[in-house]
Amino acid sequence: MTQSAAAFEQSLSAYAEIVEARLASLLDGSPRPAEIARPGQLIEAMHYGALNGGKRLRPYLVMQATRMFAGSDEAALQVGCALECLHSYSLVHDDLPAMDDDDLRRGKPTVHKQYDEATAILAGDGLLTYAFDIISSPETLVPDAAKVALVLELSRAAGIGGMAGGQMLDLAADRQQPDEAGIVRLQAMKTGALLRFACEAGAIIAGRPAQDRDRLRRFGEIIGRAFQVADDLLDVTSDAATLGKATGKDAAKGKATLVGLKGTDWARAELDRLVAEANALLEPYGSQAAPLEEAAHFIAYRKK
Amino acid sequence: MTQSAAAFEQSLSAYAEIVEARLASLLDGSPRPAEIARPGQLIEAMHYGALNGGKRLRPYLVMQATRMFAGSDEAALQVGCALECLHSYSLVHDDLPAMDDDDLRRGKPTVHKQYDEATAILAGDGLLTYAFDIISSPETLVPDAAKVALVLELSRAAGIGGMAGGQMLDLAADRQQPDEAGIVRLQAMKTGALLRFACEAGAIIAGRPAQDRDRLRRFGEIIGRAFQVADDLLDVTSDAATLGKATGKDAAKGKATLVGLKGTDWARAELDRLVAEANALLEPYGSQAAPLEEAAHFIAYRKK
């Protein structure tokens, strides 16, 4: 690992600890104003589903994008936690028997295995709903206009025209193989949309004009594509010991990926191209953009 | 039926048609800005789950509470549709095999029966997410401060400390019978919280001060209790032909209700008491409050 890659991973994991601590305090048992009670088992299952040792890449992007524009660290942390609740809900629901039917996640029983299916469905619903609670709460110190923009962008990134719609297309893809354009669209919806939101959120939190929002949004879309190509490439080229999960899963499932369609050489060249395209968008921000450039590099060339 | 009850039901069903038309246009297939695509089957299942011939009582309350304060009809319609998306999501998820395992709703196959379980889970997720999209969208013409308040109140009414938490308690109640206070809390969360939101939303949309918000919130809580007592009473005293669904369900399931615990005479007296208490809260608004008073009367004394 190069020195800068090591420093990046250290920075990422240090921030993951900050995110975990905030998530734990957001998901404690004490009811907030207008809440009647927080049922213990539901809180416990949400905690279990959200505090699962993830890399917390999405909150990290929110934080670095916000810092690039000199926005509030504290607001970025709140919005990052909201985004992580939303990401966690998607994992909990995707693992359900009726969906991808996974028993393990990061080597631990999935939420419906640890508790039961009803609890997993409700924990997912609870995490999804709580994301919007966190953004709109008085503790998130951004102006109302920014909160409204964050709620709108997050709901569109996560909903029918984004992540939830992408999961629907993914389930359909098992029956009917999509073509190249279909795969690109599916992945942009299923994984790209939340990464897009993470980056754009920084510009919104910092109160930047539309031009900066568009730039960061586009940067997020491109690193979202890189994220998926890297994921599909690792599934083909890595081994289970390095990756910490089974490899060759896509081929075994007969799942259509761009790497499967166009090969690993194409994928490596595509990652170079995407990183260059993403970083070119950050040129106006000069050296302030270095942490986001490193994040793009990490996303494209990570080993797990 | 008295003349005023007939007029009320006519007004309710006329507004239900307006809500259905708006919901249909909100749930059409054309992607909105920041959406990538709207998958056909997902939209169809959301449409099926949301456009199911409901009474649309919650949007009606939003509209009447907004009108009482001379707020915007158009904004009330949008917020009412958001609330109905959220209410519909809860029905779709509650009907799932892992939850209440219902095959029929209003005489039609439930969403997971008509499509499949994965589609029903995603349709529910999509409807829940879309509620926040609708409130925060530029088409909902209220100031940003009102949008933020609506998002916060709705997420708290729907989330861990409200509806989703109430469903969790309801599932636990099958194993461990709650006492009177436990039943009251469970019902306040599971059904009361959204009715509370519906009424308070009118004061928020119309930009009223905290004092009016509190009054409407309290009114909503009380008619929420009346709603549930009336529901439990009908389950005991009505017949399937009048009610349009099976009766005696609570007793057959061994479900703890206040009516089961305290009897039908108590329930009738309690409804009178709750209606009087609710309407006393509206006194400052004079004759402007008549439609909400009629709504409280309808909720308590409806025959189905």
Coordinates of C-alpha atoms in Angstrom, one line a residue:
Chain A
M1 CA 0.0 0.0 0.0
T2 CA 1.4 3.5 -0.8
Q3 CA 1.8 6.0 2.0
S4 CA -1.0 8.1 0.9
A5 CA -3.4 5.1 0.6
A6 CA -2.5 4.1 4.1
A7 CA -3.1 7.7 5.4
F8 CA -6.5 7.7 3.6
E9 CA -7.6 4.4 5.1
Q10 CA -6.6 5.7 8.5
S11 CA -8.6 8.9 8.0
L12 CA -11.6 6.8 6.8
S13 CA -11.5 4.4 9.8
A14 CA -11.0 7.3 12.3
Y15 CA -14.1 8.9 10.9
A16 CA -16.0 5.6 11.0
E17 CA -15.5 5.6 14.8
I18 CA -17.0 9.1 15.1
V19 CA -20.0 8.0 12.9
E20 CA -20.6 4.9 15.0
A21 CA -20.6 6.9 18.2
R22 CA -23.1 9.4 16.9
L23 CA -25.3 6.6 15.4
A24 CA -25.2 4.9 18.8
S25 CA -26.4 8.0 20.6
L26 CA -29.0 8.7 17.9
L27 CA -30.3 5.2 18.4
D28 CA -30.6 5.2 22.1
G29 CA -33.8 4.3 23.9
S30 CA -35.0 7.8 25.1
P31 CA -38.0 9.1 23.2
R32 CA -37.6 12.5 21.5
P33 CA -40.3 15.2 21.5
A34 CA -43.5 13.9 19.7
E35 CA -42.4 10.3 20.2
I36 CA -44.5 8.2 22.5
A37 CA -42.0 5.4 23.4
R38 CA -39.1 3.6 21.7
P39 CA -39.8 -0.2 21.9
G40 CA -36.6 -2.0 23.2
Q41 CA -36.5 -4.8 20.6
L42 CA -37.0 -2.5 17.7
I43 CA -34.2 -0.1 18.8
E44 CA -32.0 -3.1 19.5
A45 CA -32.5 -4.5 16.0
M46 CA -32.0 -1.1 14.4
H47 CA -28.8 -0.8 16.4
Y48 CA -27.7 -4.3 15.3
G49 CA -28.5 -3.5 11.6
A50 CA -26.8 0.0 11.6
L51 CA -23.8 -0.6 13.8
N52 CA -22.3 -3.4 11.9
G53 CA -18.7 -2.3 11.3
G54 CA -19.2 -0.8 7.9
K55 CA -16.6 1.4 6.3
R56 CA -18.9 4.4 6.5
L57 CA -17.8 5.6 3.1
R58 CA -21.0 7.6 2.5
P59 CA -20.7 9.7 5.7
Y60 CA -17.1 10.2 4.9
L61 CA -17.9 11.6 1.5
V62 CA -20.5 14.0 3.0
M63 CA -17.9 15.2 5.5
Q64 CA -15.1 15.7 3.0
A65 CA -17.4 17.4 0.5
T66 CA -18.7 19.7 3.2
R67 CA -15.2 20.5 4.4
M68 CA -14.1 21.4 0.9
F69 CA -16.6 24.2 1.0
A70 CA -15.8 25.1 4.6
G71 CA -19.3 24.0 5.8
S72 CA -20.1 22.8 9.3
D73 CA -18.5 19.5 10.4
E74 CA -21.3 18.9 12.9
A75 CA -24.0 19.3 10.3
A76 CA -22.1 17.0 8.0
L77 CA -21.9 14.3 10.7
Q78 CA -25.7 14.5 11.3
V79 CA -26.5 14.2 7.6
G80 CA -23.9 11.5 7.2
C81 CA -25.6 9.5 10.0
A82 CA -29.0 10.0 8.3
L83 CA -27.5 8.7 5.1
E84 CA -26.0 5.7 6.9
C85 CA -29.4 4.9 8.5
L86 CA -30.9 4.9 5.0
H87 CA -28.0 2.7 3.6
S88 CA -28.4 0.3 6.5
Y89 CA -32.2 0.0 6.0
S90 CA -31.5 -1.0 2.4
L91 CA -29.1 -3.8 3.5
V92 CA -31.6 -5.1 6.1
H93 CA -34.4 -5.3 3.6
D94 CA -32.2 -6.6 0.7
D95 CA -31.1 -9.5 3.0
L96 CA -34.7 -10.7 3.6
P97 CA -35.7 -14.1 2.5
A98 CA -38.0 -12.7 -0.2
M99 CA -35.2 -10.5 -1.6
D100 CA -31.6 -11.7 -1.7
D101 CA -32.1 -14.3 1.1
D102 CA -28.7 -13.8 2.8
D103 CA -28.0 -15.3 6.2
L104 CA -24.8 -13.6 6.9
R105 CA -23.4 -10.0 6.6
R106 CA -19.8 -9.2 7.5
G107 CA -19.7 -12.7 9.0
K108 CA -22.6 -12.1 11.4
P109 CA -26.2 -13.3 11.2
T110 CA -28.4 -10.9 9.2
V111 CA -31.1 -9.0 11.1
H112 CA -33.9 -11.4 10.3
K113 CA -31.7 -14.3 11.3
Q114 CA -30.6 -12.7 14.6
Y115 CA -34.2 -11.6 15.4
D116 CA -37.1 -12.6 13.0
E117 CA -38.5 -11.4 9.7
A118 CA -41.1 -9.1 11.2
T119 CA -38.5 -7.4 13.3
A120 CA -36.2 -7.0 10.3
I121 CA -38.9 -5.5 8.2
L122 CA -39.8 -3.0 10.9
A123 CA -36.2 -2.2 11.7
G124 CA -35.6 -1.4 8.1
D125 CA -38.8 0.8 8.0
G126 CA -37.6 2.4 11.2
L127 CA -34.1 3.2 9.9
L128 CA -35.6 4.6 6.6
T129 CA -38.0 6.9 8.5
Y130 CA -35.4 7.9 11.0
A131 CA -33.1 9.2 8.2
F132 CA -35.7 12.0 7.5
D133 CA -36.2 12.6 11.2
I134 CA -32.4 13.2 11.7
I135 CA -32.1 15.6 8.7
S136 CA -35.2 17.7 9.8
S137 CA -34.5 17.7 13.5
P138 CA -33.5 20.9 15.3
E139 CA -30.1 19.3 16.2
T140 CA -29.1 19.5 12.5
L141 CA -27.8 23.0 12.2
V142 CA -28.4 24.0 8.6
P143 CA -30.9 26.6 7.4
D144 CA -34.4 25.3 6.5
A145 CA -33.8 25.7 2.8
A146 CA -30.9 23.3 3.0
K147 CA -32.9 20.8 5.0
V148 CA -35.7 20.8 2.4
A149 CA -33.1 20.3 -0.4
L150 CA -31.5 17.4 1.6
V151 CA -34.9 15.7 2.2
L152 CA -35.9 16.1 -1.4
E153 CA -32.5 14.9 -2.9
L154 CA -32.3 12.0 -0.4
S155 CA -35.8 10.8 -1.0
R156 CA -35.3 10.9 -4.8
A157 CA -31.9 9.1 -4.5
A158 CA -33.4 6.4 -2.2
G159 CA -36.9 6.0 -3.7
I160 CA -38.6 4.7 -6.9
G161 CA -36.3 6.5 -9.2
G162 CA -33.2 5.6 -7.3
M163 CA -32.2 2.9 -4.9
A164 CA -35.5 1.1 -4.3
G165 CA -36.2 1.2 -8.0
G166 CA -32.7 -0.2 -8.7
Q167 CA -33.4 -3.1 -6.3
M168 CA -36.6 -3.8 -8.2
L169 CA -34.7 -3.8 -11.5
D170 CA -32.0 -6.1 -9.9
L171 CA -34.6 -8.6 -8.9
A172 CA -36.1 -8.5 -12.4
A173 CA -32.6 -8.9 -13.9
D174 CA -32.4 -12.5 -12.5
R175 CA -35.2 -13.4 -14.9
Q176 CA -34.4 -11.2 -17.8
Q177 CA -30.7 -10.3 -18.4
P178 CA -30.3 -6.6 -19.0
D179 CA -28.0 -5.2 -21.8
E180 CA -25.1 -2.9 -21.2
A181 CA -27.3 0.2 -21.0
G182 CA -29.7 -1.7 -18.7
I183 CA -26.8 -2.6 -16.3
V184 CA -25.5 0.9 -16.2
R185 CA -29.0 2.3 -15.4
L186 CA -29.6 -0.4 -12.7
Q187 CA -26.3 0.3 -11.0
A188 CA -26.7 4.0 -11.2
M189 CA -30.0 3.6 -9.4
K190 CA -29.1 0.9 -6.9
T191 CA -25.7 2.1 -5.7
G192 CA -24.9 5.3 -7.6
A193 CA -27.7 7.4 -6.4
L194 CA -26.7 7.4 -2.7
L195 CA -23.1 8.2 -3.5
R196 CA -24.3 11.0 -5.7
F197 CA -26.4 12.3 -2.8
A198 CA -23.4 12.0 -0.4
C199 CA -21.3 14.3 -2.5
E200 CA -24.0 16.8 -3.4
A201 CA -25.0 17.0 0.3
G202 CA -21.7 18.7 1.1
A203 CA -22.5 21.5 -1.3
I204 CA -26.0 21.8 0.1
I205 CA -24.9 21.8 3.8
A206 CA -22.3 24.5 3.0
G207 CA -25.0 26.6 1.2
R208 CA -23.2 26.6 -2.2
P209 CA -24.9 27.8 -5.4
A210 CA -26.4 25.4 -8.0
Q211 CA -23.2 25.3 -10.0
D212 CA -21.2 23.7 -7.2
R213 CA -24.1 21.4 -6.4
D214 CA -24.2 20.2 -10.0
R215 CA -20.4 19.6 -10.0
L216 CA -20.5 17.6 -6.8
R217 CA -23.5 15.7 -8.0
R218 CA -21.7 14.7 -11.2
F219 CA -18.6 13.8 -9.3
G220 CA -20.7 11.5 -7.1
E221 CA -22.4 9.9 -10.1
I222 CA -19.0 9.1 -11.6
I223 CA -17.4 7.7 -8.4
G224 CA -20.7 5.7 -8.1
R225 CA -19.9 4.1 -11.4
A226 CA -16.3 3.5 -10.3
F227 CA -17.5 1.9 -7.1
Q228 CA -19.6 -0.6 -8.9
V229 CA -17.0 -1.5 -11.6
A230 CA -14.4 -2.0 -8.8
D231 CA -16.9 -4.2 -6.8
D232 CA -17.6 -6.3 -9.9
L233 CA -13.9 -6.5 -10.7
L234 CA -13.0 -7.6 -7.1
D235 CA -15.6 -10.3 -7.3
V236 CA -13.7 -11.7 -10.3
T237 CA -10.1 -11.1 -9.4
S238 CA -9.9 -11.2 -5.6
D239 CA -9.9 -14.2 -3.2
A240 CA -12.2 -14.6 -0.3
A241 CA -9.4 -14.2 2.3
T242 CA -8.5 -10.8 1.0
L243 CA -12.1 -9.6 0.3
G244 CA -13.6 -11.0 3.6
K245 CA -16.5 -12.4 1.7
A246 CA -17.1 -15.1 -1.0
T247 CA -15.9 -14.2 -4.5
G248 CA -17.1 -15.4 -7.9
K249 CA -20.7 -14.7 -6.6
D250 CA -21.8 -12.8 -9.7
A251 CA -20.7 -15.5 -12.2
A252 CA -22.2 -18.3 -9.9
K253 CA -25.5 -16.5 -9.9
G254 CA -25.4 -15.8 -13.6
K255 CA -25.6 -12.1 -12.7
A256 CA -24.9 -9.6 -15.6
T257 CA -22.2 -7.2 -14.8
L258 CA -20.1 -4.8 -17.0
V259 CA -17.0 -6.7 -16.1
G260 CA -18.6 -10.0 -17.1
L261 CA -19.7 -8.4 -20.4
K262 CA -16.6 -6.5 -21.3
G263 CA -13.7 -8.2 -19.4
T264 CA -11.2 -7.2 -16.7
D265 CA -8.8 -5.2 -19.0
W266 CA -11.7 -3.0 -20.0
A267 CA -12.7 -2.6 -16.3
R268 CA -9.2 -1.5 -15.3
A269 CA -9.0 1.1 -18.1
E270 CA -12.6 2.2 -17.3
L271 CA -11.6 2.8 -13.7
D272 CA -8.6 5.0 -14.8
R273 CA -11.0 6.9 -17.1
L274 CA -13.6 7.4 -14.4
V275 CA -11.1 8.6 -11.8
A276 CA -9.7 11.1 -14.2
E277 CA -13.1 12.3 -15.2
A278 CA -14.2 12.6 -11.6
N279 CA -11.1 14.5 -10.5
A280 CA -11.3 16.9 -13.4
L281 CA -14.6 18.1 -12.0
L282 CA -12.9 19.2 -8.8
E283 CA -10.3 21.3 -10.6
P284 CA -11.9 24.6 -9.7
Y285 CA -11.4 23.8 -6.0
G286 CA -7.6 23.4 -6.2
S287 CA -5.9 21.8 -3.2
Q288 CA -9.1 21.9 -1.1
A289 CA -10.2 19.0 -3.3
A290 CA -7.3 16.6 -2.3
P291 CA -9.3 14.5 0.2
L292 CA -12.2 13.9 -2.3
E293 CA -9.6 13.0 -5.0
E294 CA -8.1 10.5 -2.6
A295 CA -11.6 9.1 -1.9
A296 CA -12.1 8.6 -5.6
H297 CA -8.8 6.8 -5.9
F298 CA -9.7 4.6 -2.9
I299 CA -13.1 3.7 -4.3
A300 CA -11.6 2.7 -7.7
Y301 CA -8.5 0.9 -6.6
R302 CA -9.4 -0.6 -3.2
K303 CA -8.5 -4.2 -2.5
K304 CA -11.6 -5.0 -0.6
Chain B
M1 CA -78.5 8.3 9.2
T2 CA -79.1 11.9 10.2
Q3 CA -79.0 14.6 7.5
S4 CA -75.7 16.0 8.7
A5 CA -74.1 12.6 8.9
A6 CA -75.2 12.0 5.3
A7 CA -73.8 15.4 4.2
F8 CA -70.5 14.6 6.0
E9 CA -70.2 11.2 4.2
Q10 CA -70.9 12.9 0.9
S11 CA -68.2 15.5 1.6
L12 CA -65.7 12.8 2.7
S13 CA -66.3 10.7 -0.4
A14 CA -66.1 13.7 -2.8
Y15 CA -62.7 14.6 -1.3
A16 CA -61.6 10.9 -1.6
E17 CA -62.1 11.2 -5.4
I18 CA -59.9 14.3 -5.4
V19 CA -57.2 12.5 -3.4
E20 CA -57.3 9.5 -5.7
A21 CA -56.9 11.6 -8.8
R22 CA -53.9 13.4 -7.3
L23 CA -52.3 10.2 -6.0
A24 CA -52.7 8.7 -9.5
S25 CA -50.9 11.6 -11.0
L26 CA -48.2 11.6 -8.4
L27 CA -47.7 7.8 -9.0
D28 CA -47.4 8.0 -12.8
G29 CA -44.5 6.6 -14.7
S30 CA -42.5 9.8 -15.6
P31 CA -39.3 10.3 -13.7
R32 CA -39.0 13.6 -11.8
P33 CA -35.8 15.7 -11.7
A34 CA -33.0 13.6 -10.0
E35 CA -34.8 10.4 -10.6
I36 CA -33.2 8.0 -13.1
A37 CA -36.2 5.8 -14.1
R38 CA -39.4 4.6 -12.5
P39 CA -39.6 0.8 -12.9
G40 CA -43.0 -0.2 -14.3
Q41 CA -43.8 -3.1 -11.9
L42 CA -42.8 -1.1 -8.9
I43 CA -45.0 1.9 -9.9
E44 CA -47.9 -0.5 -10.6
A45 CA -47.6 -2.2 -7.2
M46 CA -47.5 1.1 -5.4
H47 CA -50.5 2.3 -7.4
Y48 CA -52.3 -1.0 -6.5
G49 CA -51.4 -0.6 -2.8
A50 CA -52.3 3.1 -2.5
L51 CA -55.3 3.4 -4.8
N52 CA -57.5 0.9 -3.0
G53 CA -60.7 2.6 -2.4
G54 CA -59.9 3.8 1.1
K55 CA -62.0 6.5 2.9
R56 CA -59.1 8.9 2.8
L57 CA -59.9 10.1 6.3
R58 CA -56.4 11.3 7.0
P59 CA -56.2 13.6 3.9
Y60 CA -59.7 14.8 4.7
L61 CA -58.6 15.8 8.2
V62 CA -55.5 17.6 6.8
M63 CA -57.7 19.5 4.4
Q64 CA -60.4 20.5 7.0
A65 CA -57.8 21.5 9.6
T66 CA -56.0 23.6 7.0
R67 CA -59.3 25.3 5.9
M68 CA -60.2 26.1 9.4
F69 CA -57.1 28.3 9.5
A70 CA -57.7 29.6 6.0
G71 CA -54.5 27.8 4.7
S72 CA -54.0 26.7 1.1
D73 CA -56.2 23.9 -0.2
E74 CA -53.6 22.9 -2.8
A75 CA -50.8 22.5 -0.2
A76 CA -53.2 20.5 2.1
L77 CA -54.0 18.2 -0.8
Q78 CA -50.3 17.5 -1.4
V79 CA -49.6 16.9 2.3
G80 CA -52.7 14.7 2.5
C81 CA -51.4 12.6 -0.4
A82 CA -48.0 12.3 1.2
L83 CA -49.8 11.1 4.4
E84 CA -51.9 8.6 2.4
C85 CA -48.7 7.2 0.8
L86 CA -47.3 6.7 4.2
H87 CA -50.5 5.1 5.5
S88 CA -50.6 2.8 2.5
Y89 CA -47.1 1.7 3.0
S90 CA -48.0 0.6 6.6
L91 CA -50.9 -1.5 5.3
V92 CA -48.7 -3.1 2.6
H93 CA -46.0 -4.1 5.1
D94 CA -48.5 -5.1 7.9
D95 CA -50.2 -7.5 5.5
L96 CA -46.9 -9.4 4.7
P97 CA -46.7 -13.1 5.7
A98 CA -44.1 -12.3 8.4
M99 CA -46.4 -9.7 9.9
D100 CA -50.2 -10.0 10.0
D101 CA -50.2 -12.5 7.0
D102 CA -53.4 -11.2 5.4
D103 CA -54.4 -12.3 1.9
L104 CA -57.2 -9.9 1.4
R105 CA -57.7 -6.2 1.9
R106 CA -61.1 -4.6 1.1
G107 CA -62.0 -7.8 -0.7
K108 CA -59.0 -7.7 -3.1
P109 CA -55.7 -9.7 -2.9
T110 CA -53.1 -7.9 -0.8
V111 CA -50.0 -6.5 -2.7
H112 CA -47.8 -9.6 -1.9
K113 CA -50.6 -11.9 -3.2
Q114 CA -51.2 -9.8 -6.3
Y115 CA -47.5 -9.5 -7.1
D116 CA -45.0 -11.2 -4.8
E117 CA -43.4 -10.6 -1.4
A118 CA -40.2 -8.8 -2.7
T119 CA -42.4 -6.4 -4.8
A120 CA -44.6 -5.7 -1.8
I121 CA -41.7 -4.9 0.5
L122 CA -40.2 -2.6 -2.2
A123 CA -43.6 -1.0 -2.9
G124 CA -44.0 -0.3 0.8
D125 CA -40.4 1.1 1.0
G126 CA -41.2 3.2 -2.1
L127 CA -44.4 4.6 -0.7
L128 CA -42.8 5.5 2.6
T129 CA -39.9 7.3 0.9
Y130 CA -42.2 9.0 -1.6
A131 CA -44.2 10.6 1.3
F132 CA -41.1 12.7 2.1
D133 CA -40.4 13.5 -1.5
I134 CA -44.0 14.9 -1.9
I135 CA -43.7 17.1 1.2
S136 CA -40.3 18.5 0.2
S137 CA -41.0 18.9 -3.5
P138 CA -41.3 22.4 -5.1
E139 CA -44.9 21.6 -6.0
T140 CA -45.9 21.7 -2.4
L141 CA -46.4 25.4 -1.9
V142 CA -45.6 26.1 1.8
P143 CA -42.6 28.0 3.2
D144 CA -39.4 25.9 3.9
A145 CA -39.9 26.2 7.7
A146 CA -43.4 24.5 7.3
K147 CA -41.9 21.8 5.1
V148 CA -39.2 21.1 7.7
A149 CA -41.8 20.9 10.5
L150 CA -44.0 18.6 8.4
V151 CA -41.1 16.2 7.7
L152 CA -40.1 16.1 11.3
E153 CA -43.6 15.6 12.7
L154 CA -44.4 13.0 10.1
S155 CA -41.2 11.0 10.6
R156 CA -41.8 11.0 14.3
A157 CA -45.5 10.0 14.0
A158 CA -44.5 7.2 11.6
G159 CA -41.2 6.0 13.0
I160 CA -39.8 4.1 16.1
G161 CA -41.7 6.3 18.6
G162 CA -44.9 6.2 16.6
M163 CA -46.5 3.9 14.0
A164 CA -43.6 1.5 13.3
G165 CA -42.9 1.2 17.0
G166 CA -46.6 0.6 17.6
Q167 CA -46.7 -2.3 15.1
M168 CA -43.6 -3.8 16.9
L169 CA -45.6 -3.6 20.2
D170 CA -48.6 -5.1 18.5
L171 CA -46.6 -8.1 17.4
A172 CA -45.2 -8.5 20.9
A173 CA -48.8 -8.3 22.3
D174 CA -49.6 -11.6 20.7
R175 CA -47.1 -13.2 23.1
Q176 CA -47.5 -11.0 26.1
Q177 CA -50.9 -9.4 26.8
P178 CA -50.5 -5.7 27.6
D179 CA -52.5 -4.1 30.5
E180 CA -54.8 -1.1 30.0
A181 CA -52.0 1.4 30.0
G182 CA -50.1 -0.8 27.5
I183 CA -53.0 -1.0 25.2
V184 CA -53.5 2.8 25.3
R185 CA -49.9 3.4 24.4
L186 CA -49.8 0.8 21.7
Q187 CA -52.9 2.2 20.0
A188 CA -51.7 5.8 20.4
M189 CA -48.5 4.8 18.5
K190 CA -50.0 2.5 15.9
T191 CA -53.0 4.4 14.8
G192 CA -53.2 7.6 16.9
A193 CA -49.9 9.2 15.8
L194 CA -50.9 9.6 12.1
L195 CA -54.3 11.0 13.0
R196 CA -52.5 13.4 15.3
F197 CA -50.2 14.4 12.5
A198 CA -53.1 14.9 10.1
C199 CA -54.7 17.5 12.4
E200 CA -51.5 19.3 13.4
A201 CA -50.5 19.4 9.7
G202 CA -53.3 21.8 9.1
A203 CA -52.0 24.3 11.6
I204 CA -48.4 23.9 10.2
I205 CA -49.6 24.4 6.5
A206 CA -51.5 27.5 7.5
G207 CA -48.5 28.9 9.4
R208 CA -50.2 29.1 12.8
P209 CA -48.3 29.6 16.0
A210 CA -47.4 26.9 18.5
Q211 CA -50.6 27.4 20.5
D212 CA -52.8 26.4 17.6
R213 CA -50.4 23.5 16.6
D214 CA -50.7 22.1 20.2
R215 CA -54.5 22.4 20.2
L216 CA -54.8 20.6 16.9
R217 CA -52.3 18.0 17.9
R218 CA -54.3 17.3 21.1
F219 CA -57.5 17.2 19.1
G220 CA -55.9 14.6 16.8
E221 CA -54.7 12.5 19.7
I222 CA -58.1 12.4 21.2
I223 CA -59.9 11.5 17.9
G224 CA -57.2 8.9 17.4
R225 CA -58.3 7.3 20.7
A226 CA -62.0 7.5 19.6
F227 CA -61.1 6.0 16.2
Q228 CA -59.6 2.9 17.9
V229 CA -62.4 2.5 20.5
A230 CA -65.0 2.7 17.7
D231 CA -63.0 0.2 15.7
D232 CA -62.8 -2.3 18.6
L233 CA -66.5 -1.7 19.4
L234 CA -67.6 -2.4 15.8
D235 CA -65.6 -5.6 15.8
V236 CA -67.8 -6.8 18.7
T237 CA -71.2 -5.3 17.9
S238 CA -71.4 -5.1 14.1
D239 CA -72.0 -7.9 11.5
A240 CA -69.8 -8.7 8.5
A241 CA -72.4 -7.5 6.0
T242 CA -72.6 -4.0 7.5
L243 CA -68.9 -3.7 8.2
G244 CA -67.7 -5.1 4.9
K245 CA -65.1 -7.3 6.7
A246 CA -65.1 -10.2 9.2
T247 CA -66.2 -9.3 12.8
G248 CA -65.2 -10.9 16.1
K249 CA -61.6 -11.0 14.9
D250 CA -60.1 -9.5 18.0
A251 CA -61.8 -12.0 20.3
A252 CA -60.9 -14.9 18.0
K253 CA -57.3 -13.9 18.0
G254 CA -57.3 -13.4 21.7
K255 CA -56.3 -9.8 21.1
A256 CA -56.4 -7.4 24.1
T257 CA -58.6 -4.3 23.4
L258 CA -60.1 -1.8 25.8
V259 CA -63.5 -2.9 24.7
G260 CA -62.7 -6.5 25.6
L261 CA -61.3 -5.3 28.9
K262 CA -64.0 -2.9 30.0
G263 CA -67.1 -3.7 28.0
T264 CA -69.3 -2.1 25.4
D265 CA -71.2 0.1 27.8
W266 CA -67.9 1.6 28.9
A267 CA -66.9 2.0 25.3
R268 CA -70.0 3.9 24.3
A269 CA -69.6 6.3 27.3
E270 CA -65.9 6.7 26.5
L271 CA -66.8 7.7 22.9
D272 CA -69.2 10.4 24.2
R273 CA -66.5 11.6 26.6
L274 CA -63.8 11.7 23.9
V275 CA -66.0 13.5 21.3
A276 CA -66.8 16.2 23.9
E277 CA -63.2 16.6 25.0
A278 CA -62.0 16.8 21.4
N279 CA -64.6 19.4 20.4
A280 CA -64.0 21.5 23.5
L281 CA -60.5 22.0 22.1
L282 CA -61.9 23.6 19.0
E283 CA -64.0 26.2 20.9
P284 CA -61.7 29.1 20.2
Y285 CA -62.3 28.6 16.4
G286 CA -66.1 29.1 16.6
S287 CA -68.2 28.1 13.6
Q288 CA -65.0 27.6 11.5
A289 CA -64.5 24.4 13.5
A290 CA -67.8 22.7 12.4
P291 CA -66.3 20.4 9.8
L292 CA -63.7 19.1 12.2
E293 CA -66.4 18.6 14.8
E294 CA -68.4 16.6 12.3
A295 CA -65.3 14.5 11.5
A296 CA -64.9 13.7 15.2
H297 CA -68.5 12.7 15.4
F298 CA -68.1 10.5 12.3
I299 CA -65.0 8.8 13.6
A300 CA -66.7 8.0 17.0
Y301 CA -70.1 6.9 15.7
R302 CA -69.5 5.5 12.2
K303 CA -71.2 2.2 11.4
K304 CA -68.3 0.8 9.4

